[in-house]
Structure formats: structure tokens, C-alpha cells
mmCIF file of C-alpha atoms (C1' of nucleotides) in Angstrom:
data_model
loop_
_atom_site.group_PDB
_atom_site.id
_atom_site.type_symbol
_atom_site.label_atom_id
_atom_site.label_comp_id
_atom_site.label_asym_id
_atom_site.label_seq_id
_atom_site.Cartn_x
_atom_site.Cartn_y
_atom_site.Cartn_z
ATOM 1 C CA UNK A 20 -32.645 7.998 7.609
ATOM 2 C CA UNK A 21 -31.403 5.472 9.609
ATOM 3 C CA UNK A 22 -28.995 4.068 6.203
ATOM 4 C CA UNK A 23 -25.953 5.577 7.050
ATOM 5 C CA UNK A 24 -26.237 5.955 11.139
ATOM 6 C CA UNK A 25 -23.540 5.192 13.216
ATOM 7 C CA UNK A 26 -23.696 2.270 15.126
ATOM 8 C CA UNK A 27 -22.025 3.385 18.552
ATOM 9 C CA UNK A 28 -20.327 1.684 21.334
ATOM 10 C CA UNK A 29 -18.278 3.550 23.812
ATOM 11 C CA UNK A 30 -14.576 3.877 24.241
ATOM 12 C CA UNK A 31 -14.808 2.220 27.674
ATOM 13 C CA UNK A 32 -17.256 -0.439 26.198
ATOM 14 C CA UNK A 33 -14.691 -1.195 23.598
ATOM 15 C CA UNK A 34 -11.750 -1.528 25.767
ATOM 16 C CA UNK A 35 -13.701 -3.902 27.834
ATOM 17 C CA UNK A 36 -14.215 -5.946 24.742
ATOM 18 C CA UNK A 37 -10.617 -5.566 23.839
ATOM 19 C CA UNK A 38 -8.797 -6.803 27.017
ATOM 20 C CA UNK A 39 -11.562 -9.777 27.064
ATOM 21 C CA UNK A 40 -10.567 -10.414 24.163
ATOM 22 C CA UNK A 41 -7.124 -10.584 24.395
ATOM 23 C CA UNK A 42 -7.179 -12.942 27.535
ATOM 24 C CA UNK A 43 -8.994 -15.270 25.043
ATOM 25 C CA UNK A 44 -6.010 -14.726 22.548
ATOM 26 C CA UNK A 45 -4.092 -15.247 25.371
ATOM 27 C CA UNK A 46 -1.755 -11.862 24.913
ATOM 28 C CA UNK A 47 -0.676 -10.507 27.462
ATOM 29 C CA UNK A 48 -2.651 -7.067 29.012
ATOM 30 C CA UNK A 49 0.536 -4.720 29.223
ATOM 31 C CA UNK A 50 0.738 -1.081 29.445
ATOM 32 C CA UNK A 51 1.654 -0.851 25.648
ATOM 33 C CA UNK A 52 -0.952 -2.691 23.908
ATOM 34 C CA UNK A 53 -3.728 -1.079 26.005
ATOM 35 C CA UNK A 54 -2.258 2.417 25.753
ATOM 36 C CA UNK A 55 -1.927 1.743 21.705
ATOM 37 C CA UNK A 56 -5.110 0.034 21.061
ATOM 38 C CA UNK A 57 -6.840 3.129 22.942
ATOM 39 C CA UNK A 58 -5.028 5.459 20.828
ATOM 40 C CA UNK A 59 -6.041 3.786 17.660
ATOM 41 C CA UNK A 60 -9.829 3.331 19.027
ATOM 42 C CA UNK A 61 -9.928 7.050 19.862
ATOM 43 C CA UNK A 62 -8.446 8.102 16.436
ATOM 44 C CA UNK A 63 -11.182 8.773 13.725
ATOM 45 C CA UNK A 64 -8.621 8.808 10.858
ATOM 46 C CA UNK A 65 -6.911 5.604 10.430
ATOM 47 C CA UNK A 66 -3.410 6.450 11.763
ATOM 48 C CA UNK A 67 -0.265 4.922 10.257
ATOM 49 C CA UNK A 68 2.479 3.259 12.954
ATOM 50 C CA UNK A 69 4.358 6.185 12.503
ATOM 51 C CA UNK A 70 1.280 8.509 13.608
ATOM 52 C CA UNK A 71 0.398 6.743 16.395
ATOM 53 C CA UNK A 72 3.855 6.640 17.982
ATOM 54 C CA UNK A 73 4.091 10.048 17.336
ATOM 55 C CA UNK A 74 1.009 10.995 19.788
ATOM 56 C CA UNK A 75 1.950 8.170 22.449
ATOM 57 C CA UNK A 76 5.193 9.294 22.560
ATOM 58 C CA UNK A 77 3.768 12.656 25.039
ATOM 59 C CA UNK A 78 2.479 10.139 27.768
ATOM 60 C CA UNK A 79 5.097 7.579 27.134
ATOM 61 C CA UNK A 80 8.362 8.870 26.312
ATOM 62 C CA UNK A 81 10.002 5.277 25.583
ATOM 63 C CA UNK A 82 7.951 3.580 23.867
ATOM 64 C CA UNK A 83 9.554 2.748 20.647
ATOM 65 C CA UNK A 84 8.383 2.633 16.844
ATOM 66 C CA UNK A 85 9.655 -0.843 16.760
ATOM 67 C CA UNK A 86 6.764 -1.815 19.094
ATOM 68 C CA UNK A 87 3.822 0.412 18.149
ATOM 69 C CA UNK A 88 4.595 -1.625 14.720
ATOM 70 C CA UNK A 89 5.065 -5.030 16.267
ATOM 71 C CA UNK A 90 1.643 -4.395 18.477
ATOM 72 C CA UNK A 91 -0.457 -3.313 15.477
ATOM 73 C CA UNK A 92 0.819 -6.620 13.657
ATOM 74 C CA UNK A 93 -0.284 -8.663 16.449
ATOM 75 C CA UNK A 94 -3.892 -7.470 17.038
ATOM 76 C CA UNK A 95 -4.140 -7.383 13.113
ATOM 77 C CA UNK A 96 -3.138 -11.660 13.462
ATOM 78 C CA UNK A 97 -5.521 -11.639 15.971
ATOM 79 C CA UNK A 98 -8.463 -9.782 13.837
ATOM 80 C CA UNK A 99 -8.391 -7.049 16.582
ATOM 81 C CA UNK A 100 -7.461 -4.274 14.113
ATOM 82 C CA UNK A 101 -7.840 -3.695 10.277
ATOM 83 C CA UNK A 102 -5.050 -2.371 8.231
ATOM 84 C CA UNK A 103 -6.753 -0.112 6.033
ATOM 85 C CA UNK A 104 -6.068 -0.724 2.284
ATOM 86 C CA UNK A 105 -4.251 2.239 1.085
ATOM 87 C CA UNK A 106 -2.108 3.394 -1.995
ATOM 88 C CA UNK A 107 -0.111 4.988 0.461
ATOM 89 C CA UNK A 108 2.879 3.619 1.441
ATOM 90 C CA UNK A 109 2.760 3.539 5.536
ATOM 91 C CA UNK A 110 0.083 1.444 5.693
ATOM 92 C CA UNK A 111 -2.814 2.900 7.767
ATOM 93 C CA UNK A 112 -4.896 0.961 10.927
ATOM 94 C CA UNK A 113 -8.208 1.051 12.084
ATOM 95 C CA UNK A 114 -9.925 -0.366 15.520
ATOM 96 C CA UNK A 115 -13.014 -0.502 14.251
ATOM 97 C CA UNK A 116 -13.940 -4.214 12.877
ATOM 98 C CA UNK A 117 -18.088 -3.721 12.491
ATOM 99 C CA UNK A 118 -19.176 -3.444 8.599
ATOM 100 C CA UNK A 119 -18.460 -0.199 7.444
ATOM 101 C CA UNK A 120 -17.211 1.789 4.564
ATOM 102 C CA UNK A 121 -14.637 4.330 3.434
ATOM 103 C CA UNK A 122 -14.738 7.933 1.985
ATOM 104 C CA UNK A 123 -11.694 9.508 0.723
ATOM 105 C CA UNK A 124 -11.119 12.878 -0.404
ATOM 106 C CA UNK A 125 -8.737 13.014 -3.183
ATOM 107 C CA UNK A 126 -7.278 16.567 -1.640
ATOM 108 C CA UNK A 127 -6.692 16.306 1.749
ATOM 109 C CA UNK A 128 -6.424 12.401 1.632
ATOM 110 C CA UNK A 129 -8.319 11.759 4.823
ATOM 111 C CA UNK A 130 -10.340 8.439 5.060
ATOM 112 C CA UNK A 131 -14.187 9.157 6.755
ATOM 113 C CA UNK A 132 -15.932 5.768 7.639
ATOM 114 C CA UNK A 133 -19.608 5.411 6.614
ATOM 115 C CA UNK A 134 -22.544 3.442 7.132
ATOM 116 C CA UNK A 135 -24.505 2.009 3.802
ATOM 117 C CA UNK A 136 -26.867 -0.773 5.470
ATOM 118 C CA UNK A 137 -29.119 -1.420 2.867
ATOM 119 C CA UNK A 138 -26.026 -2.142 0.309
ATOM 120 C CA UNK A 139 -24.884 -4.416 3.321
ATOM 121 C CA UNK A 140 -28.306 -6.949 2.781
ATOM 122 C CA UNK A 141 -28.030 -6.789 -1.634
ATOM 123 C CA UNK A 142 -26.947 -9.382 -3.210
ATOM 124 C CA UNK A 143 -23.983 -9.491 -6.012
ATOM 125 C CA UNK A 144 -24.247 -10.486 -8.918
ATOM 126 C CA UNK A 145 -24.918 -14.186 -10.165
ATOM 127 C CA UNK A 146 -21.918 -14.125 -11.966
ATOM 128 C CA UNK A 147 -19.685 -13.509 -8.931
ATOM 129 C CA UNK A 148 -20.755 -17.008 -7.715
ATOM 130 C CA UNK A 149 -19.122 -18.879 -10.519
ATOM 131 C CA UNK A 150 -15.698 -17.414 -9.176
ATOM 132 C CA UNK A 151 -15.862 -18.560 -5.357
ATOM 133 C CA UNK A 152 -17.891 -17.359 -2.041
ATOM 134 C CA UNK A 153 -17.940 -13.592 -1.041
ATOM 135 C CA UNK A 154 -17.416 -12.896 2.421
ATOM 136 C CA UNK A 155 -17.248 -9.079 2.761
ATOM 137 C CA UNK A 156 -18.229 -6.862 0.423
ATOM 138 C CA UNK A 157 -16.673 -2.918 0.777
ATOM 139 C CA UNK A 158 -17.238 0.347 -0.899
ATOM 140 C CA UNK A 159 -14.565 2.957 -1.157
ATOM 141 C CA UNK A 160 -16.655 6.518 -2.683
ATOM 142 C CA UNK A 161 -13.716 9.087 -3.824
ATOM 143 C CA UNK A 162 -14.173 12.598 -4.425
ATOM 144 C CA UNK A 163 -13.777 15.907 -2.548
ATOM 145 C CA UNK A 164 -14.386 17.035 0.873
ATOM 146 C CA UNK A 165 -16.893 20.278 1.773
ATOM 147 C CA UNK A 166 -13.791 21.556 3.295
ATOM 148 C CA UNK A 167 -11.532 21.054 0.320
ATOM 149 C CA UNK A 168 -13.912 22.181 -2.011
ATOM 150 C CA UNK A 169 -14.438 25.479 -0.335
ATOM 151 C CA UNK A 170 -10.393 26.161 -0.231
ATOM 152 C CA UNK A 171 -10.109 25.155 -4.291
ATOM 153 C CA UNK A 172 -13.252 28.044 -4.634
ATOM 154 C CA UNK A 173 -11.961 30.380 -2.490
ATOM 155 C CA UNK A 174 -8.155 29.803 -3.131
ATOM 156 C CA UNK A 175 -5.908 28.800 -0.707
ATOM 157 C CA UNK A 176 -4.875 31.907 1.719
ATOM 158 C CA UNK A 177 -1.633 30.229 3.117
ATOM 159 C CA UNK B 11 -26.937 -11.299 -17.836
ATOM 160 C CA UNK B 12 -24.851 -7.813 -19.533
ATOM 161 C CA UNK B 13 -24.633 -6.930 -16.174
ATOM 162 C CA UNK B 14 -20.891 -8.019 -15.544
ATOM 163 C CA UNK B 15 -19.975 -8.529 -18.708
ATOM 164 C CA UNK B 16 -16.716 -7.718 -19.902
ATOM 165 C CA UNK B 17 -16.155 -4.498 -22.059
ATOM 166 C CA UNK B 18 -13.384 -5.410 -24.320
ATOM 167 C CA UNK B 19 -11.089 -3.954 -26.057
ATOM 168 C CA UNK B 20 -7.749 -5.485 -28.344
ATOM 169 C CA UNK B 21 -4.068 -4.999 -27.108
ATOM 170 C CA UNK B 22 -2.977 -3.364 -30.198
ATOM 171 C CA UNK B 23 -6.009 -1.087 -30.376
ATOM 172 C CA UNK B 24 -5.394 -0.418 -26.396
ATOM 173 C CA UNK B 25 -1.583 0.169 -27.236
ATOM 174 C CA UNK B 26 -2.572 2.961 -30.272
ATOM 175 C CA UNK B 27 -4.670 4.841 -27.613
ATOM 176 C CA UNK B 28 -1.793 5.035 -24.846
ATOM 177 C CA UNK B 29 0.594 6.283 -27.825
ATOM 178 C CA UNK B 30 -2.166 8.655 -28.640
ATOM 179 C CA UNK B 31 -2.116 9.664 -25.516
ATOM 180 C CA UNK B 32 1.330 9.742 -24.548
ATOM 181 C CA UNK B 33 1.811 12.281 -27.520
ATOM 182 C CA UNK B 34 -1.213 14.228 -26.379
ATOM 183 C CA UNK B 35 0.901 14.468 -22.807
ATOM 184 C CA UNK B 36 4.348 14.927 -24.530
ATOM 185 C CA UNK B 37 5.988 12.084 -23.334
ATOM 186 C CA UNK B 38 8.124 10.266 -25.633
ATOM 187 C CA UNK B 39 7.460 7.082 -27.068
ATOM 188 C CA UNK B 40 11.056 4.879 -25.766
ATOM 189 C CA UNK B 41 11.216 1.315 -26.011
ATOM 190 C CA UNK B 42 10.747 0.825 -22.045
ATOM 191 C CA UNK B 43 7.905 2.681 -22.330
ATOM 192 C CA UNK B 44 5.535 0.926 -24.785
ATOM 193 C CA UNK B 45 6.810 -2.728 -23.540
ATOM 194 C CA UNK B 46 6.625 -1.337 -19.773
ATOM 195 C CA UNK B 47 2.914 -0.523 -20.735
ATOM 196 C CA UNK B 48 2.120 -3.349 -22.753
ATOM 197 C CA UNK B 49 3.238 -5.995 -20.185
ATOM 198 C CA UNK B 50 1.450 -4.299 -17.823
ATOM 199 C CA UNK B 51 -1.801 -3.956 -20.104
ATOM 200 C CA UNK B 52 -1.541 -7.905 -20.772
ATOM 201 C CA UNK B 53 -1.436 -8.967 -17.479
ATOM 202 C CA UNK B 54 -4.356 -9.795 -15.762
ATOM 203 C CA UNK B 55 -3.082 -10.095 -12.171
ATOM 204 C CA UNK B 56 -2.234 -6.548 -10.939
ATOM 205 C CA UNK B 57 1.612 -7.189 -10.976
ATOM 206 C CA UNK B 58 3.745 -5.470 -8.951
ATOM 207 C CA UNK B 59 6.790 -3.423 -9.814
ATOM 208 C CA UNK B 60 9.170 -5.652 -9.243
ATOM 209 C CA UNK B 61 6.748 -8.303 -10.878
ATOM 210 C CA UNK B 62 6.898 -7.012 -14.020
ATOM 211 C CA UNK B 63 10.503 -6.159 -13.772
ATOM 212 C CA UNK B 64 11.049 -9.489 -13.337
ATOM 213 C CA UNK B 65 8.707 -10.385 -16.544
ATOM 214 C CA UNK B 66 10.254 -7.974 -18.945
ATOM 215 C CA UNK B 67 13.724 -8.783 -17.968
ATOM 216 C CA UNK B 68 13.500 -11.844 -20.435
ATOM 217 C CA UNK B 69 13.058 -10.237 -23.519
ATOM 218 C CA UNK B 70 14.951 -6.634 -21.717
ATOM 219 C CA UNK B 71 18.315 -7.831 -19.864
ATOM 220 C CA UNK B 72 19.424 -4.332 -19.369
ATOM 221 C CA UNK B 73 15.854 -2.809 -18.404
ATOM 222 C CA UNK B 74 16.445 -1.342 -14.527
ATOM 223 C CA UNK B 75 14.143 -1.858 -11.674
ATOM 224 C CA UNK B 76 14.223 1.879 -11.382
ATOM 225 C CA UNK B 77 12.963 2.460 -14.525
ATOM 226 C CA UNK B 78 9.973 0.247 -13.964
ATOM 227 C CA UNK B 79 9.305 2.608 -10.964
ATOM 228 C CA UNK B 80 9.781 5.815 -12.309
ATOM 229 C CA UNK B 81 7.683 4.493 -15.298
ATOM 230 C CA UNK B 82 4.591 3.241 -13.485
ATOM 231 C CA UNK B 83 4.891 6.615 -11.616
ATOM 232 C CA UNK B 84 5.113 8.917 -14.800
ATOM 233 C CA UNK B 85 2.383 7.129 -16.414
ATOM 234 C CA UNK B 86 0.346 7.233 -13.042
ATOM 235 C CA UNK B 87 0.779 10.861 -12.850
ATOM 236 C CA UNK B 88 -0.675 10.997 -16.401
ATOM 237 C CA UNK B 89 -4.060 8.568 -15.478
ATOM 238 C CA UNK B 90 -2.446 6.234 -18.271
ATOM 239 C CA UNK B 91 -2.799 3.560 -15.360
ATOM 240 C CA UNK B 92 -4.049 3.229 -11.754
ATOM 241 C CA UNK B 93 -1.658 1.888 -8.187
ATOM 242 C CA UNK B 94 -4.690 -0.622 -6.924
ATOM 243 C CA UNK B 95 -5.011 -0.121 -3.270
ATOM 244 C CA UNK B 96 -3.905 -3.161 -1.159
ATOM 245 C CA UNK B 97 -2.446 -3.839 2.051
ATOM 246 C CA UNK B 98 0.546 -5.306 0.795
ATOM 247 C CA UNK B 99 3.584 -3.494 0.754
ATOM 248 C CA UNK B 100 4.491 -4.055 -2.402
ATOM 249 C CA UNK B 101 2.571 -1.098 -4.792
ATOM 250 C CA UNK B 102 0.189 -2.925 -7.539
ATOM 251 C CA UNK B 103 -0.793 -1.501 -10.602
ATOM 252 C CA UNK B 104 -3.546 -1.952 -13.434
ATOM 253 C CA UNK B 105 -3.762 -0.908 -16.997
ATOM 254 C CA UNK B 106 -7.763 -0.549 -16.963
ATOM 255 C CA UNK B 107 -8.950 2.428 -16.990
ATOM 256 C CA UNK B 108 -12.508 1.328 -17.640
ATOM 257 C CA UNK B 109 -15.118 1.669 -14.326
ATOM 258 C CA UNK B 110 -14.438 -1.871 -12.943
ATOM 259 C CA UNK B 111 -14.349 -3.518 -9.136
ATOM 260 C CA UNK B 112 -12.204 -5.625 -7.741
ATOM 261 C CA UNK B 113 -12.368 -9.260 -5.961
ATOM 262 C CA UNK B 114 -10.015 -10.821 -4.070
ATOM 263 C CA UNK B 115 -9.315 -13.733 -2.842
ATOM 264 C CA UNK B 116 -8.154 -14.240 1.180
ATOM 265 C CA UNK B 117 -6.118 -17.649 0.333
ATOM 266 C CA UNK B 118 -3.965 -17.226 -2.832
ATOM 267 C CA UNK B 119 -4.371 -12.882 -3.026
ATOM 268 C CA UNK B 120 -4.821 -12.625 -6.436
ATOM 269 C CA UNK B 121 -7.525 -9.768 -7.835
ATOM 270 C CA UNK B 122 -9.884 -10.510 -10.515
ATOM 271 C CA UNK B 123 -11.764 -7.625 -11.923
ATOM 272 C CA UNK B 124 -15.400 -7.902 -12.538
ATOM 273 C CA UNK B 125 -18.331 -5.525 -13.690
ATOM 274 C CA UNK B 126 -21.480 -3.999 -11.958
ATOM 275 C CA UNK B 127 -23.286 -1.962 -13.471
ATOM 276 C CA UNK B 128 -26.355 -1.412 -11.644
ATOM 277 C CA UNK B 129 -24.091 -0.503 -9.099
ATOM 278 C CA UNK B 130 -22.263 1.672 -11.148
ATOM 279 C CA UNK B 131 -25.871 3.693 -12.546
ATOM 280 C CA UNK B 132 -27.433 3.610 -8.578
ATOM 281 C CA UNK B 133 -26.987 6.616 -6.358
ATOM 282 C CA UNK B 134 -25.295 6.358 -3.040
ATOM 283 C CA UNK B 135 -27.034 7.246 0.306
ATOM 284 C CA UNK B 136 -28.365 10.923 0.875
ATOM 285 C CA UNK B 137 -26.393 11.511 3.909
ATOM 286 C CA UNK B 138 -23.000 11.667 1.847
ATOM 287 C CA UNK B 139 -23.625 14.411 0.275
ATOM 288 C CA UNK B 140 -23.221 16.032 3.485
ATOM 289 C CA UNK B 141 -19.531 14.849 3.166
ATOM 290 C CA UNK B 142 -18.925 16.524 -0.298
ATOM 291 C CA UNK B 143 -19.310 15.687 -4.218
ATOM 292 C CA UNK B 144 -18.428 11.751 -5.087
ATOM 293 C CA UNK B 145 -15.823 11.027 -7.931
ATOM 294 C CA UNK B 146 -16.029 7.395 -8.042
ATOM 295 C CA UNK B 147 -17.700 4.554 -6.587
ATOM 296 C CA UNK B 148 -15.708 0.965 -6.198
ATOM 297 C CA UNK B 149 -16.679 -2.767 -4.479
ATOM 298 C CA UNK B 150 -14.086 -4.651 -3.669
ATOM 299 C CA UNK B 151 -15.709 -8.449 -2.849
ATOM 300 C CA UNK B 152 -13.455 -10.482 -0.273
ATOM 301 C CA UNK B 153 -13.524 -14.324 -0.509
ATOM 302 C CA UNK B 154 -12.177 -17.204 -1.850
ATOM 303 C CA UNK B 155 -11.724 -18.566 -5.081
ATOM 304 C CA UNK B 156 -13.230 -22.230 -6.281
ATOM 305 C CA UNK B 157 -9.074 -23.281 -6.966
ATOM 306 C CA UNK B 158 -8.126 -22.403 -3.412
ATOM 307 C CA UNK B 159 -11.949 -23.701 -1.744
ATOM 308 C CA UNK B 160 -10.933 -26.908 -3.645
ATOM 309 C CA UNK B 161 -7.515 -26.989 -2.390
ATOM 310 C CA UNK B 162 -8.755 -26.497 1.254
ATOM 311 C CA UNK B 163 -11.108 -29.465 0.672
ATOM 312 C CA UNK B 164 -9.293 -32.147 -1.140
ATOM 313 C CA UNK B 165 -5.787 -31.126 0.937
ATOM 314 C CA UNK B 166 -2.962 -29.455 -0.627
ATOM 315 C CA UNK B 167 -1.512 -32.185 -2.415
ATOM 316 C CA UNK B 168 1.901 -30.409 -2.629
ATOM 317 C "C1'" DC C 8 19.489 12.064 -43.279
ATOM 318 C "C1'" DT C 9 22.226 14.576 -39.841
ATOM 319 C "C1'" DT C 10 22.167 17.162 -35.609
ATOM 320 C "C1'" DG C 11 20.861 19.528 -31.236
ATOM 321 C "C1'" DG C 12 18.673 19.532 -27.127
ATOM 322 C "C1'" DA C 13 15.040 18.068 -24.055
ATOM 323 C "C1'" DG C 14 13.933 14.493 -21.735
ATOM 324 C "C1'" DA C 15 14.708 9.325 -20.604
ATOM 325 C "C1'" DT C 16 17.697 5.613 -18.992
ATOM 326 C "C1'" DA C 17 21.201 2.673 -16.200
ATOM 327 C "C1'" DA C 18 23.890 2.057 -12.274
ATOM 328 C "C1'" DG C 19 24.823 2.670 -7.917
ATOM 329 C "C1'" DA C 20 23.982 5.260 -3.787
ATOM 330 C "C1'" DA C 21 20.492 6.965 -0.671
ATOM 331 C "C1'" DT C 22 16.167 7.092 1.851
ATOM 332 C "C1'" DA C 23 11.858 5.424 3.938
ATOM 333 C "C1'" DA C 24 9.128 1.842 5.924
ATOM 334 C "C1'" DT C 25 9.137 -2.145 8.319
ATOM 335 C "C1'" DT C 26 11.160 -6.198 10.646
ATOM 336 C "C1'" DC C 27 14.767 -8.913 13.071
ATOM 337 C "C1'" DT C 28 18.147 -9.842 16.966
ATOM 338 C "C1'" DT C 29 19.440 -9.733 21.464
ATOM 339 C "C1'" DA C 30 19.419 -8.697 26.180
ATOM 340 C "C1'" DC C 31 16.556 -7.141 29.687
ATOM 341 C "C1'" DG C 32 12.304 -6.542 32.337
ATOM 342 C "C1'" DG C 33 7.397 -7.130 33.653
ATOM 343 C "C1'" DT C 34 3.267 -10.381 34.209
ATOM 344 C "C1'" DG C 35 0.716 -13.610 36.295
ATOM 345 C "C1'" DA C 36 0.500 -18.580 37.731
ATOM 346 C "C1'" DT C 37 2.124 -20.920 41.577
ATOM 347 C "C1'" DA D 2 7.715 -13.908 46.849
ATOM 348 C "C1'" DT D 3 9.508 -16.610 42.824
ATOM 349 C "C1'" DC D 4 10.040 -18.257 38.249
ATOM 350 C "C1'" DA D 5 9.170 -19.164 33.461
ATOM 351 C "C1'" DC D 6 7.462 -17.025 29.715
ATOM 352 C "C1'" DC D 7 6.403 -13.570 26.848
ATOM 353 C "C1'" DG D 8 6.848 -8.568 25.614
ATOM 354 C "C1'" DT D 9 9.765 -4.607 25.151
ATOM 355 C "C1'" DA D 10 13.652 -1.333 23.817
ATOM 356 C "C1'" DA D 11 17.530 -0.352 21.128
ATOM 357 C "C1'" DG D 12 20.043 -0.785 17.415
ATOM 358 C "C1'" DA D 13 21.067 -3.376 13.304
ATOM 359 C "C1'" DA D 14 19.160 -5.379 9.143
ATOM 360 C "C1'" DT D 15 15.852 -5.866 5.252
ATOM 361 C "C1'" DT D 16 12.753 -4.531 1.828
ATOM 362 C "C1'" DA D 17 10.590 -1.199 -1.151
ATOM 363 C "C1'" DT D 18 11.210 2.828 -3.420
ATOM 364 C "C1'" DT D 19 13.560 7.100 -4.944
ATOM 365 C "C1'" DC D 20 17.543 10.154 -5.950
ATOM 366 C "C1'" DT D 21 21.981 11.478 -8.400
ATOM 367 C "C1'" DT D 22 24.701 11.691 -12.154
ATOM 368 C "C1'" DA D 23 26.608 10.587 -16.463
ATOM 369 C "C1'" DT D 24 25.164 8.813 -20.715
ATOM 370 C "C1'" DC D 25 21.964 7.843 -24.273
ATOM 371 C "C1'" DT D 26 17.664 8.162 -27.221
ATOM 372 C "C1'" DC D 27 13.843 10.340 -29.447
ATOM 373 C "C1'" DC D 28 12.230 13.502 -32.659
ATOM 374 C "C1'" DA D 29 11.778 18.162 -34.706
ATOM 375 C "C1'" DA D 30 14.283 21.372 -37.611
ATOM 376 C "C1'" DG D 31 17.749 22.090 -40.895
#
DNA sequence: CTTGGAGATAAGAATAATTCTTACGGTGAT
DNA sequence: ATCACCGTAAGAATTATTCTTATCTCCAAG
């Protein structure tokens, strides 16, 4: 029951973490990288640059595209943020950095995270050793959403 | 000991299924084509477009990057061969269509493929099929490979 | 084995995603 | 309050990929 539970931490929590963090990094705590790491940490669908500038743009009308891209880059140096590996090709961001997986539905694209602990604690195979050490093992499960299959069964009324 | 074992199968017999199947789909059989697929099908690193441009220009002076593209799309399109999701922004593609995971390493990037199956036969956590109905199930393994662990050790010579 | 026509290719132009350059402005140590 | 440093905005530049168009190739039917 408790397999794939969500480990939770609050937004304020998090951004607490996040600016300690950063002094440690030493980057600087400005209005940008605050407002855009909130955004991100908020977000429950892995956003692409693009996405996220769109949304910040209502409460800050200047920020540019150019820096929403430039910011993501740095927290991703700085292991802040995860770019999210994607066949897409605006590459996709995440804020959250504890183990986790991914879900994707093959219809409406989005990417659900998930919780698989006790694959977390197995092993891999012997074999795997020969090639090197393993230091984070993922699972990506594709297939179709609830919502997406209802709207294939009951045809799309658009 | 079976358990990652690789399922093999010959070039040439791999190259009379994708003509098989290229007929089956009704796209011709051109010269790009079969030596677009075949280089691809040979290679064991998960080239890139532009990689195997590059590859195939050798033997193919006049062969255009565009082609390449619109090649690895078409076949795509047709499941002859699968974009592997990265985070680079170059697109990388695979010939093997065969249930198969992926490692990679953090140092030099490259992707080895390797085989679980006791993975592949166990069932994945109750609580997902809450989401909707699972297609496919893939590990990717993150770590580093015995040449570039060796090269950290020893210093990079270079 | 020729031929017609659908579909594929090459070349160059166009677009999309991301990054660089430069001048300016804000942050935080003093 | 001041200054040096680092971050930002704006526009230009790069990189990856796709479109347009004229030409060519495959292959089925004669």
C-alpha cells in the first residue's frame, strides 16, 4: 500500500531548501530564479522553457525566454533541476530530484511521476556489474491514460 | 545466467524482415533506404542523424542530411525503428525492436543495451492501474562504464 | 524490356529550439 | 551609501530539423 505513496514536502519547505541551497552554490537569490524555480516546483507536468515562460510571463511581463532557458541550465549544473529525458524536441524540466519514476501516455503525451519503492531496494542483474557501477536505476511504463482511453471508446466529441 | 542474455539475430536475416516489411507498408525499397537501415541496424551506439549521415557519406557522397531525417522519420512512423529518449538535443535512434533496456554511462554517454527478463515477466505496482492500461515497461541504469572508471583512476593520459 | 505515374531524393531555403554577445542594472559585502 | 560582480534583457547567432520544388527512381502493367 505504501509502494507507490508519495513522499511529500511542501512548496514552502522546498523553496526553503532551494534558496539554502543556492547560497551554498553561491548563485545569486534574484527575483527570476526564485519566481522560475517556484513555477517549475508547482508544475506537476514537466514543463518545457517555452511553457514555463509562457505562464511567468502574466506576473512578469519582461522576463525573457533567453533567461527562463539560461536559469533552467544553471540549476540543472547545479543538480537543482532534472531535464526530463524526452523524444520530444523542447526538452522538458522537473524540480523534483527524490527517486521517482515516469508514466507516459502515448495519447495525450503527459508525463505522471510515480513511486515504485520496492523496485528502488532490487538488485540488477549480475551481469550489469561486468559493464561498470549503476548509480540510478529508472523506469519509464508507457501506455494509455483513463482519460484517453475513455475519449478513443467514446469518440472524440470536438 | 539466460537472464540478460542476448537474443540474436543475423544482419542479413534482420535486413529480409525490414524488406518484408517495408513491402507489407508499401514503401519502396531505394538504395538510401536499405543502406540508411542497415547502417543504422549495425551500429551498436544509438547514432544520431547526423551520425550516420556522416557514416554513410563514405560509401554515399551524394546521400543528403535531409534524407537521413525524413528516413529515420518514415521508418519511425512505420515502428521499423525507435528515437531513444535522451536529453541531448540531438534525436538518437535504434534498430531493435526486441524488448530491451538501456544503460548509460554519465562520463563518455554512450548506451549499451542489455536484457531483463524477470523484469520484463513481473507485474508493476497495483496502484498504476489506477493511472490506465501499461504498454511497455523500460530501465534505463545510470553509471559509469569500467573504460571511463579506469580513465578517472589512472588519469586521462591524453 | 519499355513506360507511366506514384512516391522518393537532392539542394537550398525556411523554421524551431537553444545559446551567445553586449550593455545595463540589481545584489550584497563593505 | 558605494562598488565590484554577477545576472538580466534584447537582439543576433547557432544548431537541429523540416519544408519546397524540381528531378529522379522504383516497380507494375503493357
Amino acid at each position: 500500500m505504501s509502494e507507490t505513496e508519495e513522499p511529500n514536502e511542501s512548496l514552502p519547505q522546498q523553496m526553503r531548501s532551494f534558496e539554502e541551497a543556492c547560497r551554498d552554490a553561491n548563485l545569486k537569490l534574484t527575483h527570476q530564479r526564485l519566481e522560475i524555480y517556484r513555477e517549475l516546483a508547482s508544475a506537476t507536468d514537466h514543463p518545457s522553457a517555452e511553457t514555463l515562460h509562457r505562464r511567468l510571463q502574466k506576473a512578469m511581463p519582461t522576463l525573457s525566454l533567453d533567461t527562463v532557458y539560461r536559469t533552467l541550465a544553471t540549476f540543472e549544473q547545479h543538480h537543482l533541476i532534472k531535464k526530463v529525458q524526452t523524444v520530444d524536441s523542447q526538452a522538458r524540466y522537473e524540480a523534483r530530484m527524490i527517486q521517482h519514476h515516469h508514466l507516459i501516455c502515448d495519447t495525450c503525451k503527459e508525463i505522471m511521476d510515480f513511486y515504485w519503492t520496492s523496485f528502488d531496494a532490487s538488485s540488477v542483474p549480475e551481469d550489469i556489474q561486468a559493464w561498470g557501477s549503476i548509480k540510478n536505476k529508472n523506469v519509464t511504463l508507457y501506455g494509455t491514460c483513463r482519460k484517453c482511453q475513455a475519449m478513443k471508446k467514446g469518440g472524440n466529441p470536438a
